[in-house]
Coordinates of C-alpha atoms in Angstrom, one line a residue:
M833 CA 41.7 192.6 -131.4
I834 CA 40.9 194.5 -128.2
E835 CA 37.6 195.8 -129.7
K836 CA 36.6 192.3 -130.7
S837 CA 37.3 191.0 -127.2
R838 CA 35.2 193.7 -125.6
K839 CA 32.2 192.9 -128.0
R840 CA 32.6 189.2 -127.1
K841 CA 32.4 189.9 -123.4
K842 CA 29.3 192.1 -123.9
I843 CA 27.6 189.4 -125.8
L844 CA 28.4 186.8 -123.0
I845 CA 27.1 189.2 -120.3
W846 CA 23.9 189.9 -122.2
T847 CA 23.4 186.2 -122.9
G848 CA 24.0 185.3 -119.3
G849 CA 21.6 188.0 -118.2
I850 CA 18.9 186.8 -120.5
I851 CA 19.3 183.2 -119.3
L852 CA 19.2 184.3 -115.7
I853 CA 16.0 186.3 -116.3
L854 CA 14.5 183.3 -118.1
V855 CA 15.4 181.0 -115.3
L856 CA 14.0 183.4 -112.7
G857 CA 11.0 183.9 -114.8
I858 CA 10.3 180.2 -115.2
S859 CA 11.0 179.6 -111.5
L860 CA 8.6 182.4 -110.4
T861 CA 6.1 181.2 -113.0
S862 CA 6.3 177.7 -111.7
R863 CA 5.9 178.9 -108.1
Y864 CA 2.9 181.0 -109.1
F865 CA 1.2 178.1 -110.9
A866 CA 2.3 175.7 -108.1
N867 CA 0.6 178.0 -105.6
K868 CA -2.4 178.3 -107.9
F869 CA -2.6 174.5 -108.4
K870 CA -2.0 173.6 -104.7
P871 CA -5.7 173.5 -103.7
L872 CA -6.6 171.6 -106.8
I873 CA -3.7 169.1 -106.4
K874 CA -4.4 168.7 -102.7
A875 CA -8.0 167.9 -103.5
Q876 CA -7.0 165.5 -106.3
I877 CA -4.6 163.6 -104.0
K878 CA -7.3 163.1 -101.4
E879 CA -9.8 162.1 -104.2
L880 CA -7.3 159.7 -105.7
V881 CA -6.7 157.9 -102.4
L882 CA -10.5 157.6 -101.8
R883 CA -11.3 156.4 -105.2
S884 CA -8.4 153.9 -105.6
T885 CA -9.3 152.3 -102.2
D886 CA -13.0 152.3 -102.7
S887 CA -13.3 154.9 -99.9
L888 CA -11.7 152.5 -97.4
Y889 CA -8.8 154.9 -96.8
H890 CA -8.4 158.7 -96.7
I891 CA -5.3 160.8 -96.5
E892 CA -4.6 163.8 -94.3
F893 CA -1.6 166.2 -94.5
S894 CA -0.9 169.6 -93.1
A895 CA 0.9 171.1 -96.1
I896 CA 2.0 170.5 -99.7
R897 CA 5.1 171.8 -101.5
I898 CA 5.3 171.7 -105.3
N899 CA 8.0 172.5 -107.8
L900 CA 6.6 172.3 -111.3
L901 CA 10.0 173.0 -112.8
T902 CA 11.6 169.8 -111.3
G903 CA 8.3 167.8 -111.0
N904 CA 8.9 167.2 -107.3
A905 CA 6.6 167.7 -104.4
S906 CA 6.3 166.8 -100.7
L907 CA 3.5 166.4 -98.1
T908 CA 4.1 167.0 -94.4
A909 CA 2.5 165.5 -91.3
V910 CA 0.9 162.7 -93.4
K911 CA -1.7 160.3 -92.1
V912 CA -3.3 157.4 -94.0
I913 CA -6.3 156.3 -92.0
P914 CA -8.9 153.5 -92.7
D915 CA -12.6 154.3 -92.4
T916 CA -13.9 151.8 -89.9
Q917 CA -17.5 152.3 -91.0
V918 CA -16.6 151.6 -94.6
F919 CA -14.6 148.6 -93.4
K920 CA -17.7 147.2 -91.6
K921 CA -19.8 147.7 -94.7
L922 CA -17.2 145.8 -96.8
I923 CA -17.3 143.0 -94.2
A924 CA -21.1 142.8 -94.6
L925 CA -20.6 142.7 -98.4
K926 CA -17.8 140.1 -98.0
K927 CA -15.4 142.4 -99.8
A928 CA -13.2 143.4 -96.9
P929 CA -9.5 142.7 -96.9
N930 CA -7.9 140.7 -94.0
N931 CA -5.6 143.5 -93.2
I932 CA -6.1 147.2 -92.6
Y933 CA -3.2 149.7 -92.2
Y934 CA -2.6 152.9 -90.2
V935 CA 0.3 155.0 -91.5
E936 CA 1.8 158.2 -90.0
L937 CA 5.0 160.0 -91.2
E938 CA 6.5 163.5 -90.9
K939 CA 7.1 163.9 -94.6
L940 CA 6.2 162.2 -97.9
G941 CA 8.5 163.0 -100.8
I942 CA 7.3 162.8 -104.4
R943 CA 10.0 162.8 -107.1
N944 CA 9.3 163.6 -110.8
F945 CA 5.5 163.4 -111.2
H946 CA 5.7 164.2 -115.0
L947 CA 3.4 167.2 -115.1
F948 CA 3.4 167.4 -118.9
R949 CA 2.3 163.8 -119.2
L950 CA -0.4 164.4 -116.7
L951 CA -1.8 167.4 -118.4
R952 CA -1.6 166.1 -122.0
Y953 CA -2.3 162.4 -121.6
R954 CA -4.1 162.2 -118.2
K955 CA -1.4 159.8 -117.0
L956 CA 0.0 160.3 -113.5
N957 CA 3.4 158.7 -113.5
I958 CA 5.5 159.2 -110.4
S959 CA 9.2 158.1 -110.4
Q960 CA 9.4 157.8 -106.6
L961 CA 7.5 158.1 -103.4
R962 CA 9.8 158.3 -100.4
L963 CA 8.5 157.8 -96.8
D964 CA 11.1 158.3 -94.1
N965 CA 10.7 157.0 -90.5
P966 CA 7.0 156.1 -90.9
N967 CA 4.9 154.4 -88.2
V968 CA 2.9 151.6 -89.7
V969 CA 0.3 149.6 -87.8
M970 CA -1.1 146.5 -89.5
V971 CA -4.3 144.9 -88.1
N972 CA -5.2 141.4 -89.2
K973 CA -8.6 139.8 -89.0
Q974 CA -9.1 136.7 -91.1
F975 CA -12.3 136.2 -93.0
D976 CA -13.6 133.0 -94.5
F977 CA -14.7 134.7 -97.6
N978 CA -11.0 135.5 -98.4
E979 CA -10.0 131.9 -98.4
D980 CA -8.0 131.0 -101.6
K981 CA -8.4 134.6 -102.8
P982 CA -5.9 135.5 -105.5
P983 CA -3.5 138.4 -104.9
R984 CA -5.5 140.7 -107.1
P985 CA -8.4 143.0 -106.4
N986 CA -12.0 141.8 -107.0
Q987 CA -12.7 145.0 -108.8
S988 CA -10.1 147.0 -110.6
P989 CA -9.1 150.3 -109.0
Y990 CA -9.1 151.6 -112.6
D991 CA -12.9 151.7 -112.4
Y992 CA -12.6 154.3 -109.6
I993 CA -10.1 156.6 -111.4
S994 CA -10.9 156.2 -115.0
G995 CA -13.2 159.3 -115.0
Y996 CA -10.1 161.6 -114.7
L997 CA -7.0 159.4 -115.2
K998 CA -6.1 156.9 -117.9
E999 CA -3.2 155.6 -115.9
F1000 CA -1.6 155.9 -112.4
S1001 CA 1.8 154.5 -111.7
I1002 CA 4.6 154.8 -109.2
H1003 CA 7.9 153.3 -110.2
T1004 CA 9.3 153.0 -106.7
I1005 CA 7.8 153.4 -103.2
D1006 CA 10.4 153.5 -100.5
F1007 CA 9.6 153.0 -96.8
N1008 CA 12.8 153.8 -94.9
N1009 CA 13.4 152.9 -91.2
I1010 CA 9.8 151.7 -90.5
R1011 CA 8.5 151.3 -87.0
F1012 CA 6.1 148.4 -87.7
K1013 CA 3.4 147.1 -85.3
Y1014 CA 1.4 143.9 -86.1
I1015 CA -1.9 143.4 -84.2
N1016 CA -3.5 139.9 -84.4
N1017 CA -7.3 140.4 -83.9
N1018 CA -8.2 136.8 -84.4
K1019 CA -8.4 136.0 -80.7
A1020 CA -10.4 137.3 -77.8
I1021 CA -7.4 139.3 -76.6
P1022 CA -5.4 140.9 -79.4
E1023 CA -1.7 139.9 -79.8
I1024 CA 0.8 142.6 -80.6
D1025 CA 4.3 142.3 -82.1
S1026 CA 6.5 145.1 -83.3
V1027 CA 9.8 145.6 -85.1
K1028 CA 12.0 148.6 -85.9
N1029 CA 14.7 149.5 -88.5
L1030 CA 12.6 147.9 -91.3
N1031 CA 12.9 149.0 -94.9
I1032 CA 10.4 148.1 -97.6
T1033 CA 10.5 148.9 -101.3
L1034 CA 7.5 148.5 -103.6
K1035 CA 8.3 148.3 -107.3
D1036 CA 6.2 149.3 -110.3
Y1037 CA 2.8 150.0 -108.8
L1038 CA 0.3 150.4 -111.7
I1039 CA -3.4 151.1 -112.1
D1040 CA -4.6 150.8 -115.7
P1041 CA -7.3 148.9 -117.6
H1042 CA -5.2 145.6 -117.4
S1043 CA -3.1 145.7 -114.2
A1044 CA -5.8 144.2 -112.0
T1045 CA -5.9 141.0 -114.0
D1046 CA -2.1 140.7 -114.6
K1047 CA -1.1 137.5 -112.9
S1048 CA 2.6 138.6 -112.8
R1049 CA 1.6 141.3 -110.3
L1050 CA 1.1 141.1 -106.6
Y1051 CA -1.5 143.6 -105.4
L1052 CA -0.8 145.7 -108.5
L1053 CA 2.9 145.5 -107.8
K1054 CA 5.7 143.8 -109.7
D1055 CA 7.8 143.3 -106.6
V1056 CA 8.0 143.8 -102.9
K1057 CA 11.5 144.0 -101.3
I1058 CA 12.0 143.9 -97.6
N1059 CA 15.2 144.6 -95.7
L1060 CA 15.9 144.4 -92.0
N1061 CA 19.2 145.3 -90.5
N1062 CA 20.6 144.6 -87.0
Y1063 CA 17.4 143.5 -85.4
T1064 CA 17.7 142.6 -81.7
F1065 CA 15.0 141.2 -79.5
A1066 CA 15.1 140.2 -75.8
T1067 CA 13.0 137.1 -75.0
P1068 CA 10.2 137.6 -72.5
D1069 CA 12.0 135.7 -69.8
S1070 CA 15.1 137.9 -70.2
L1071 CA 17.3 134.8 -70.5
Y1072 CA 18.2 135.2 -74.1
R1073 CA 18.8 137.9 -76.8
L1074 CA 17.9 137.2 -80.4
N1075 CA 20.1 138.9 -83.0
L1076 CA 19.4 139.0 -86.7
N1077 CA 21.8 140.7 -89.1
Q1078 CA 20.6 141.7 -92.6
L1079 CA 17.4 140.1 -93.7
D1080 CA 16.5 140.5 -97.4
F1081 CA 13.4 139.4 -99.1
S1082 CA 12.0 139.7 -102.7
A1083 CA 8.4 138.7 -103.4
A1084 CA 9.1 138.4 -107.2
S1085 CA 11.7 135.6 -106.5
G1086 CA 10.0 134.3 -103.4
K1087 CA 13.5 134.2 -101.7
L1088 CA 14.5 135.3 -98.3
N1089 CA 18.1 135.5 -97.1
I1090 CA 19.4 136.1 -93.6
K1091 CA 23.1 136.8 -93.3
S1092 CA 23.4 135.7 -89.7
F1093 CA 21.2 134.7 -86.8
S1094 CA 22.0 134.1 -83.2
L1095 CA 20.3 133.2 -79.9
I1096 CA 22.7 134.3 -77.1
P1097 CA 22.1 133.5 -73.5
R1098 CA 22.4 136.4 -71.1
Y1099 CA 24.5 134.4 -68.6
D1100 CA 27.4 132.0 -69.0
E1101 CA 27.0 128.2 -68.6
M1102 CA 27.4 127.9 -64.8
K1103 CA 25.7 131.2 -63.9
F1104 CA 22.6 130.4 -66.1
G1105 CA 21.2 127.7 -63.8
E1106 CA 22.4 129.4 -60.7
I1107 CA 20.4 132.5 -61.5
L1108 CA 17.3 130.4 -62.0
G1109 CA 18.0 128.2 -59.0
Y1110 CA 17.5 124.9 -60.7
A1111 CA 18.9 122.8 -63.7
K1112 CA 17.6 124.0 -67.0
D1113 CA 18.8 123.4 -70.6
R1114 CA 20.8 126.4 -71.8
Y1115 CA 20.8 126.9 -75.6
E1116 CA 23.3 128.9 -77.6
I1117 CA 22.7 129.1 -81.4
Q1118 CA 24.8 130.7 -84.1
M1119 CA 23.9 130.5 -87.8
S1120 CA 25.8 132.3 -90.6
D1121 CA 23.6 131.6 -93.7
I1122 CA 19.9 131.1 -93.8
S1123 CA 17.7 131.2 -96.8
L1124 CA 14.1 130.3 -97.8
E1125 CA 12.9 129.8 -101.3
G1126 CA 9.4 129.7 -102.9
I1127 CA 7.8 131.8 -100.2
N1128 CA 4.1 132.5 -100.8
L1129 CA 3.8 136.2 -99.7
P1130 CA 0.1 136.6 -100.5
L1131 CA -0.7 133.6 -98.3
Y1132 CA 1.4 135.2 -95.5
I1133 CA -0.3 138.6 -95.9
L1134 CA -3.8 137.1 -95.9
K1135 CA -3.5 134.5 -93.2
Q1136 CA 0.0 134.7 -91.7
E1137 CA 0.8 131.3 -93.0
L1138 CA 4.5 130.7 -93.9
F1139 CA 4.7 128.5 -96.9
A1140 CA 8.1 127.8 -98.5
K1141 CA 9.4 125.2 -100.9
E1142 CA 12.8 125.0 -99.4
M1143 CA 14.8 126.3 -96.4
N1144 CA 18.6 126.2 -96.1
I1145 CA 20.6 126.5 -92.9
A1146 CA 24.4 126.5 -93.2
N1147 CA 27.6 127.1 -91.3
G1148 CA 26.5 127.3 -87.7
S1149 CA 26.3 125.7 -84.3
V1150 CA 23.8 124.6 -81.7
A1151 CA 25.1 124.0 -78.1
V1152 CA 23.0 122.7 -75.3
F1153 CA 24.3 122.8 -71.7
N1154 CA 22.8 121.6 -68.4
N1155 CA 24.2 121.9 -64.9
N1156 CA 23.4 118.6 -63.3
S1157 CA 24.7 119.6 -59.9
L1158 CA 21.7 121.9 -59.4
A1159 CA 18.3 120.8 -58.1
K1160 CA 16.0 119.6 -60.9
K1161 CA 12.7 121.5 -61.1
N1162 CA 9.9 119.0 -61.6
I1163 CA 8.7 120.4 -64.9
E1164 CA 7.0 117.7 -67.0
K1165 CA 8.3 117.7 -70.5
I1166 CA 5.8 115.2 -71.9
G1167 CA 4.5 116.6 -75.2
R1168 CA 7.6 118.6 -76.0
Y1169 CA 9.3 116.6 -78.7
P1170 CA 10.3 118.7 -81.8
H1171 CA 7.3 117.6 -83.9
Q1172 CA 4.9 118.1 -81.0
L1173 CA 6.2 121.7 -80.4
L1174 CA 5.8 122.3 -84.2
Q1175 CA 2.1 121.5 -83.9
K1176 CA 1.7 123.9 -81.0
I1177 CA 3.0 126.9 -83.0
E1178 CA -0.1 129.0 -83.6
A1179 CA 1.0 130.4 -86.9
K1180 CA 0.6 127.9 -89.8
L1181 CA 3.9 126.7 -91.2
N1182 CA 4.8 124.5 -94.2
I1183 CA 8.3 124.0 -95.5
S1184 CA 8.6 121.2 -98.1
K1185 CA 12.3 120.7 -97.5
L1186 CA 14.7 122.0 -94.8
N1187 CA 18.4 121.5 -95.6
L1188 CA 21.2 121.6 -93.1
S1189 CA 24.9 122.0 -94.1
N1190 CA 28.0 122.1 -91.9
V1191 CA 26.2 122.6 -88.5
N1192 CA 28.0 121.6 -85.3
I1193 CA 25.6 120.2 -82.6
S1194 CA 26.7 119.5 -79.0
Y1195 CA 25.1 118.5 -75.7
S1196 CA 27.0 119.1 -72.4
E1197 CA 26.4 118.4 -68.8
F1198 CA 28.2 119.5 -65.6
D1199 CA 28.1 116.4 -63.4
R1200 CA 27.5 116.7 -59.6
D1201 CA 29.7 113.7 -58.8
S1202 CA 32.8 114.3 -61.0
R1203 CA 32.5 118.1 -60.8
Q1204 CA 33.4 118.2 -64.5
K1205 CA 31.7 119.0 -67.8
G1206 CA 31.1 116.2 -70.3
T1207 CA 30.3 116.9 -73.9
I1208 CA 29.0 114.7 -76.8
S1209 CA 29.4 116.5 -80.2
F1210 CA 28.1 115.9 -83.7
E1211 CA 30.2 117.9 -86.0
H1212 CA 29.8 119.0 -89.6
T1213 CA 26.2 117.8 -89.6
S1214 CA 24.4 117.9 -93.0
G1215 CA 21.2 116.5 -94.4
S1216 CA 17.6 117.4 -94.8
F1217 CA 14.1 117.4 -93.2
S1218 CA 11.0 116.8 -95.3
N1219 CA 7.4 117.9 -94.8
V1220 CA 8.0 120.4 -91.9
T1221 CA 4.4 121.4 -91.3
N1222 CA 1.7 122.0 -88.8
T1223 CA -1.0 122.7 -91.4
P1224 CA -3.9 120.2 -91.4
K1225 CA -4.1 120.3 -95.2
Y1226 CA -0.6 119.0 -95.7
K1227 CA -0.6 116.6 -92.7
S1228 CA -3.7 114.9 -94.3
I1229 CA -1.6 114.4 -97.5
N1230 CA 1.5 113.2 -95.7
P1231 CA 1.3 112.8 -91.9
F1232 CA 5.1 112.2 -91.4
M1233 CA 8.0 114.5 -91.1
T1234 CA 11.3 112.7 -91.9
A1235 CA 14.9 113.6 -91.6
G1236 CA 18.1 112.1 -93.0
L1237 CA 21.3 113.4 -91.4
T1238 CA 25.0 112.7 -91.7
S1239 CA 27.4 113.8 -88.9
Y1240 CA 30.7 113.0 -87.3
M1241 CA 30.5 111.9 -83.7
M1242 CA 33.1 113.6 -81.6
G1243 CA 34.5 114.9 -85.0
K1244 CA 35.7 111.3 -85.7
G1245 CA 33.2 108.6 -86.5
K1246 CA 30.8 109.1 -89.4
L1247 CA 27.2 108.8 -88.1
D1248 CA 24.2 108.4 -90.5
V1249 CA 20.9 108.8 -88.7
N1250 CA 17.2 108.9 -89.9
F1251 CA 14.2 110.1 -88.0
K1252 CA 10.5 109.6 -88.8
F1253 CA 8.0 111.8 -86.8
D1254 CA 4.3 111.1 -86.8
L1255 CA 2.7 114.6 -86.9
N1256 CA -0.7 113.4 -85.9
A1257 CA 0.3 111.0 -83.1
K1258 CA -1.2 112.0 -79.8
D1259 CA 1.5 110.1 -77.9
G1260 CA 4.3 111.8 -79.8
A1261 CA 5.3 108.6 -81.7
F1262 CA 8.6 108.7 -83.7
S1263 CA 11.3 106.4 -84.7
Y1264 CA 15.0 106.7 -85.3
S1265 CA 17.7 104.5 -86.8
G1266 CA 21.4 105.0 -87.5
R1267 CA 24.8 103.6 -88.2
L1268 CA 28.1 104.7 -86.7
G1269 CA 31.3 103.9 -88.6
P1270 CA 34.8 103.1 -87.4
M1271 CA 36.3 105.3 -84.7
E1272 CA 38.8 105.2 -81.9
G1273 CA 37.1 104.4 -78.5
R1274 CA 39.2 106.9 -76.6
S1275 CA 37.5 109.7 -78.5
L1276 CA 34.5 109.1 -76.2
N1277 CA 36.4 110.0 -73.1
R1278 CA 35.2 113.6 -73.3
I1279 CA 31.8 112.3 -72.2
T1280 CA 32.5 109.0 -70.5
R1281 CA 35.0 110.4 -68.0
P1282 CA 33.0 113.3 -66.6
L1283 CA 29.5 111.8 -66.9
G1284 CA 30.2 108.1 -66.3
M1285 CA 33.5 108.3 -64.5
V1286 CA 34.7 105.6 -66.9
E1287 CA 37.8 106.1 -69.0
V1288 CA 38.2 104.1 -72.2
K1289 CA 41.8 102.8 -72.0
S1290 CA 41.7 101.0 -75.4
G1291 CA 39.1 99.9 -77.9
T1292 CA 38.1 100.4 -81.5
V1293 CA 34.5 100.8 -82.7
K1294 CA 34.0 98.8 -85.9
K1295 CA 30.3 99.5 -86.4
L1296 CA 27.3 100.5 -84.3
E1297 CA 23.7 100.1 -85.7
F1298 CA 20.4 100.9 -84.0
L1299 CA 16.7 100.9 -84.7
I1300 CA 14.3 102.4 -82.1
D1301 CA 10.6 103.2 -81.9
A1302 CA 9.6 105.7 -79.2
N1303 CA 6.8 107.8 -77.9
D1304 CA 6.1 110.0 -74.9
H1305 CA 6.8 107.2 -72.4
T1306 CA 9.1 104.5 -73.8
A1307 CA 11.7 103.7 -76.4
T1308 CA 12.1 100.1 -77.6
G1309 CA 14.3 98.5 -80.2
F1310 CA 17.7 96.9 -80.6
M1311 CA 21.4 97.7 -81.2
K1312 CA 24.3 95.9 -82.9
F1313 CA 27.6 97.2 -81.5
E1314 CA 30.8 95.7 -83.0
Y1315 CA 34.1 96.5 -81.4
R1316 CA 37.4 95.0 -80.4
D1317 CA 40.1 95.2 -77.6
L1318 CA 37.9 97.1 -75.1
S1319 CA 39.5 98.0 -71.8
V1320 CA 38.5 100.6 -69.3
N1321 CA 39.5 102.4 -66.1
L1322 CA 36.9 103.1 -63.5
L1323 CA 37.5 106.5 -61.9
K1324 CA 36.6 108.4 -58.7
R1325 CA 37.0 111.9 -57.6
E1326 CA 39.8 112.6 -55.1
K1327 CA 38.4 114.0 -51.9
G1328 CA 38.6 117.7 -51.6
E1329 CA 39.8 118.1 -55.3
D1330 CA 38.2 118.3 -58.7
R1331 CA 40.4 115.7 -60.4
L1332 CA 39.6 112.1 -61.1
V1333 CA 41.8 109.2 -60.2
R1334 CA 41.9 105.6 -61.2
Q1335 CA 40.3 102.8 -59.1
G1336 CA 42.8 100.1 -59.6
W1337 CA 41.0 97.1 -58.0
M1338 CA 37.6 98.1 -59.3
S1339 CA 39.0 98.6 -62.8
F1340 CA 40.6 95.1 -62.7
L1341 CA 37.3 93.6 -61.7
A1342 CA 35.4 95.5 -64.4
N1343 CA 37.7 94.3 -67.1
A1344 CA 38.0 90.8 -65.8
I1345 CA 34.4 90.1 -64.8
I1346 CA 32.0 92.5 -66.5
L1347 CA 33.3 93.7 -69.9
N1348 CA 33.3 91.8 -73.1
P1349 CA 36.6 92.8 -74.6
N1350 CA 35.4 91.9 -78.1
N1351 CA 32.0 91.8 -79.8
P1352 CA 31.7 89.5 -81.7
D1353 CA 33.8 87.3 -79.4
S1354 CA 36.5 84.9 -80.5
S1355 CA 33.9 82.3 -81.5
G1356 CA 32.1 84.8 -83.8
I1357 CA 29.1 85.3 -81.6
L1358 CA 27.7 88.8 -81.7
I1359 CA 25.7 90.2 -78.8
T1360 CA 22.6 92.1 -79.9
A1361 CA 21.4 94.5 -77.3
P1362 CA 17.6 94.9 -76.7
I1363 CA 16.5 98.4 -75.7
H1364 CA 13.6 99.3 -73.5
E1365 CA 14.1 102.7 -71.9
V1366 CA 11.4 104.3 -69.8
R1367 CA 11.4 108.1 -70.2
K1368 CA 11.6 110.4 -67.2
K1369 CA 8.7 112.8 -67.3
N1370 CA 11.1 115.8 -66.9
G1371 CA 13.6 114.3 -69.5
S1372 CA 14.3 116.3 -72.6
F1373 CA 14.2 114.9 -76.2
F1374 CA 18.0 114.8 -76.5
H1375 CA 18.4 113.3 -73.0
F1376 CA 15.8 110.5 -73.8
I1377 CA 17.6 109.5 -77.0
W1378 CA 21.0 109.5 -75.3
R1379 CA 19.8 107.4 -72.4
S1380 CA 18.2 104.9 -74.9
L1381 CA 21.4 104.5 -76.8
L1382 CA 23.5 104.3 -73.7
Q1383 CA 21.4 101.4 -72.5
G1384 CA 22.1 99.5 -75.7
I1385 CA 25.9 100.3 -75.5
K1386 CA 26.1 99.2 -71.8
H1387 CA 24.3 95.9 -72.6
S1388 CA 26.6 95.3 -75.7
V1389 CA 29.8 95.7 -73.7
G1390 CA 28.6 93.4 -70.9
V1391 CA 27.2 95.8 -68.3
T1392 CA 24.1 93.7 -67.6
E1393 CA 22.1 93.4 -64.4
A1394 CA 23.4 89.9 -63.8
K1395 CA 27.1 90.9 -64.2
Q1396 CA 26.6 94.0 -62.1
Q1397 CA 25.1 91.8 -59.4
K1398 CA 28.0 89.4 -59.8
I1399 CA 30.6 92.1 -59.3
K1400 CA 28.7 93.5 -56.4
T1401 CA 28.8 90.1 -54.7
Q1402 CA 32.5 89.8 -55.5
I1403 CA 33.2 93.2 -54.1
A1404 CA 31.1 92.4 -51.0
R1405 CA 33.1 89.1 -50.6
F1406 CA 36.4 90.8 -51.0
G1407 CA 35.2 93.5 -48.6
Q1408 CA 34.3 90.9 -46.0
M1409 CA 37.7 89.2 -46.6
K1410 CA 39.3 92.5 -45.9
I1411 CA 37.3 93.0 -42.7
D1412 CA 38.1 89.5 -41.6
R1413 CA 41.8 90.0 -42.3
E1414 CA 41.8 93.2 -40.4
A1415 CA 40.0 91.6 -37.5
R1416 CA 42.6 88.7 -37.4
Q1417 CA 45.4 91.3 -37.5
A1418 CA 43.8 93.2 -34.6
R1419 CA 43.5 90.0 -32.5
R1420 CA 47.1 89.1 -33.2
E1421 CA 48.2 92.6 -32.2
K1422 CA 46.1 92.3 -29.0
R1423 CA 47.7 89.0 -28.1
R1424 CA 51.2 90.4 -28.8
L1425 CA 50.5 93.3 -26.5
L1426 CA 49.2 91.0 -23.8
R1427 CA 52.3 88.8 -24.0
K1428 CA 54.5 91.9 -23.9
K1429 CA 52.7 93.1 -20.8
A1430 CA 52.9 89.7 -19.1
E1431 CA 56.7 89.4 -19.8
A1432 CA 57.2 92.9 -18.2
L1433 CA 55.4 91.8 -15.1
R1434 CA 57.5 88.7 -14.7
K1435 CA 60.7 90.7 -14.9
K1436 CA 59.5 92.8 -11.9

C-alpha cells in the first residue's frame, strides 16, 4: 500500500510538472509570437481605421500589448484624429458627415479578439473594446447635402476592408466616464457645451457585405446606450443649479428615462430678490419621473433636432415666487409667453404629445402692504400638450399647440382648463377656457388675505366658467361665476405689526353695498362678467392670466366701478359726518369751558 501511494505521488508530480512546462511554454511562445506580430498588428490597426473611415480618421498610440493566449490586447496613449484636408475634400464631393470627432484616452482595452478565427477565416471579431476616461470632442457643421440622409453610409466600409478581411465586428464598445465637449460650428462664433460623467455603450458593430444596407442598424450598430449619472450644472447667472440624476437612453427603443430632475435656486425666497435688488420671479422645479419615447437619434446626430413621439412628466412640483415689496425692474416681458419662448429656442424641437401626471403648481407673492405671502396652488395637475414644436415643417402642418389639463385649485375645487397657442402669431395670440367645480370659498383665503386683504367669511363656489382670447397686449372674454352666501371681511395691517385685523365698518359697507351675496340672485338673474384686461409690459404670463380672471371674479361679486364709487361717496359722507360731529363736540366743549370760567370769575 505504501509503495502504491509513493508511485501515485510521483505520477502526480510528473504530470504537474509537464502541465507547468506546457503552460510556461505556451505562454512564452505566445509572448514570442505576440512580440513578432506587434509591428504587423500595429500596422493593421492603423490601416483598418484608415480604410473603414475612407481615410477621414487615423489612429495614434504609443504602445501595444498583446496576449495571444487569452486573445486580449491594449493600446496606450490613444488618439483618434480626423484629417481636416480629407474632410475638406469630402465636403467638395458632398460626402462629408455633419459631425467629426476627436478622441483621446490613456488606454484602450481589447478583450478576446479571436485570433484563430482571424487567421483561418479572415474574420476579426472582438468581444469588447473598453475606453476608460476618454476625452471626446464632437464638432458639428450641418450640410444641405445631408438633408434626409438615412443613418447608413453612402458607401459600405466593407469595400475598404474586403481585400484582407471578410468581416469586422465588435460585440460591445464601452466608453466609461466620458468628458464630452460639443462644438456648434453653424454660427459665426462657435458655441461650446460640455458634460462629464457620461457613459456610452455601442452594441454589435458590424462591417460585412450586408451591414451597410441593414435598415435595423444605426450607423452599422444595433444599439446605442447612453447613461449619465449625477449631472450638475450652474446656470450662467449663478442663480440656479440644475441637477439631473440617472439619465438612460437606448437608440434601439428610442426611449429616454430620467430618474429625477431639479432646478434649485441658490437663495431662499426672500433673499433671492434682495440679492438682485429688484423683484424677479423665482422658480423651483422638482420632477421625479421624466421619459421620452420615439426619439429619432439619427436626426439629432445630424442636425441636433430633438424629435420624439411622446414625453411624460410625472410626480413633481413647480413653484414660482415673487417678492412684491421690492422695486420692480422695468424689464419688458412682451414676447415671452411659453409658445413664444419655444419659438426662440435655437435647437429644433418637435414633441407630438407631452403628458403631465400628478404635478403640483403654485404661484406666490410677498405683498408690500400686508407684509405676508399669498399662494394660489393647482395641485395634482394632469393632462397633455399636443404639437410642442418650433420646427417650420410641423408648424405648417398644424400651427397650434394645444393643452388640456385637470387640476385641483387650492387642493379642493376641480379645475379643467384648455389652452390653444398660435405658434405662428407675431402678437403671441392664444386662448384659454376652463371650468371650476364646487369648492368652499374660505379655501381662497390663502391668497385673498395676503394679496387682497380680503377674508372670505362665508361662501360656496357652485361653478365658475371662463373663455378668454389674449395676445401680447390684451385679454378679452367673459366669465360665469355661480356662488351663494358670500360674505367677506376687509382687513388692514396693524401699525408696527405684521398681523392683519378686521375693518368692522368697512366690512359692513362692503357686504351691504358692494357685494352680491348670491349669483344668480333670488330672482334667478345671473351676472355674466365681461373681461378686458390690459397687460402690463413687465407682467409675466401667469400674472396676466391671474389678473384677467381676477377682473371677472370682482365684477361677478359686485366690485364694479359704479359700486366702488358709491362706497367711496358713502365713506366720504360718513367721514364728513364724523368731522362735523367732532366739530360740534369741540364747540360744545369750548362753550362749557367758557361758562365754567365765567362762573369762577363771578364767585370772586
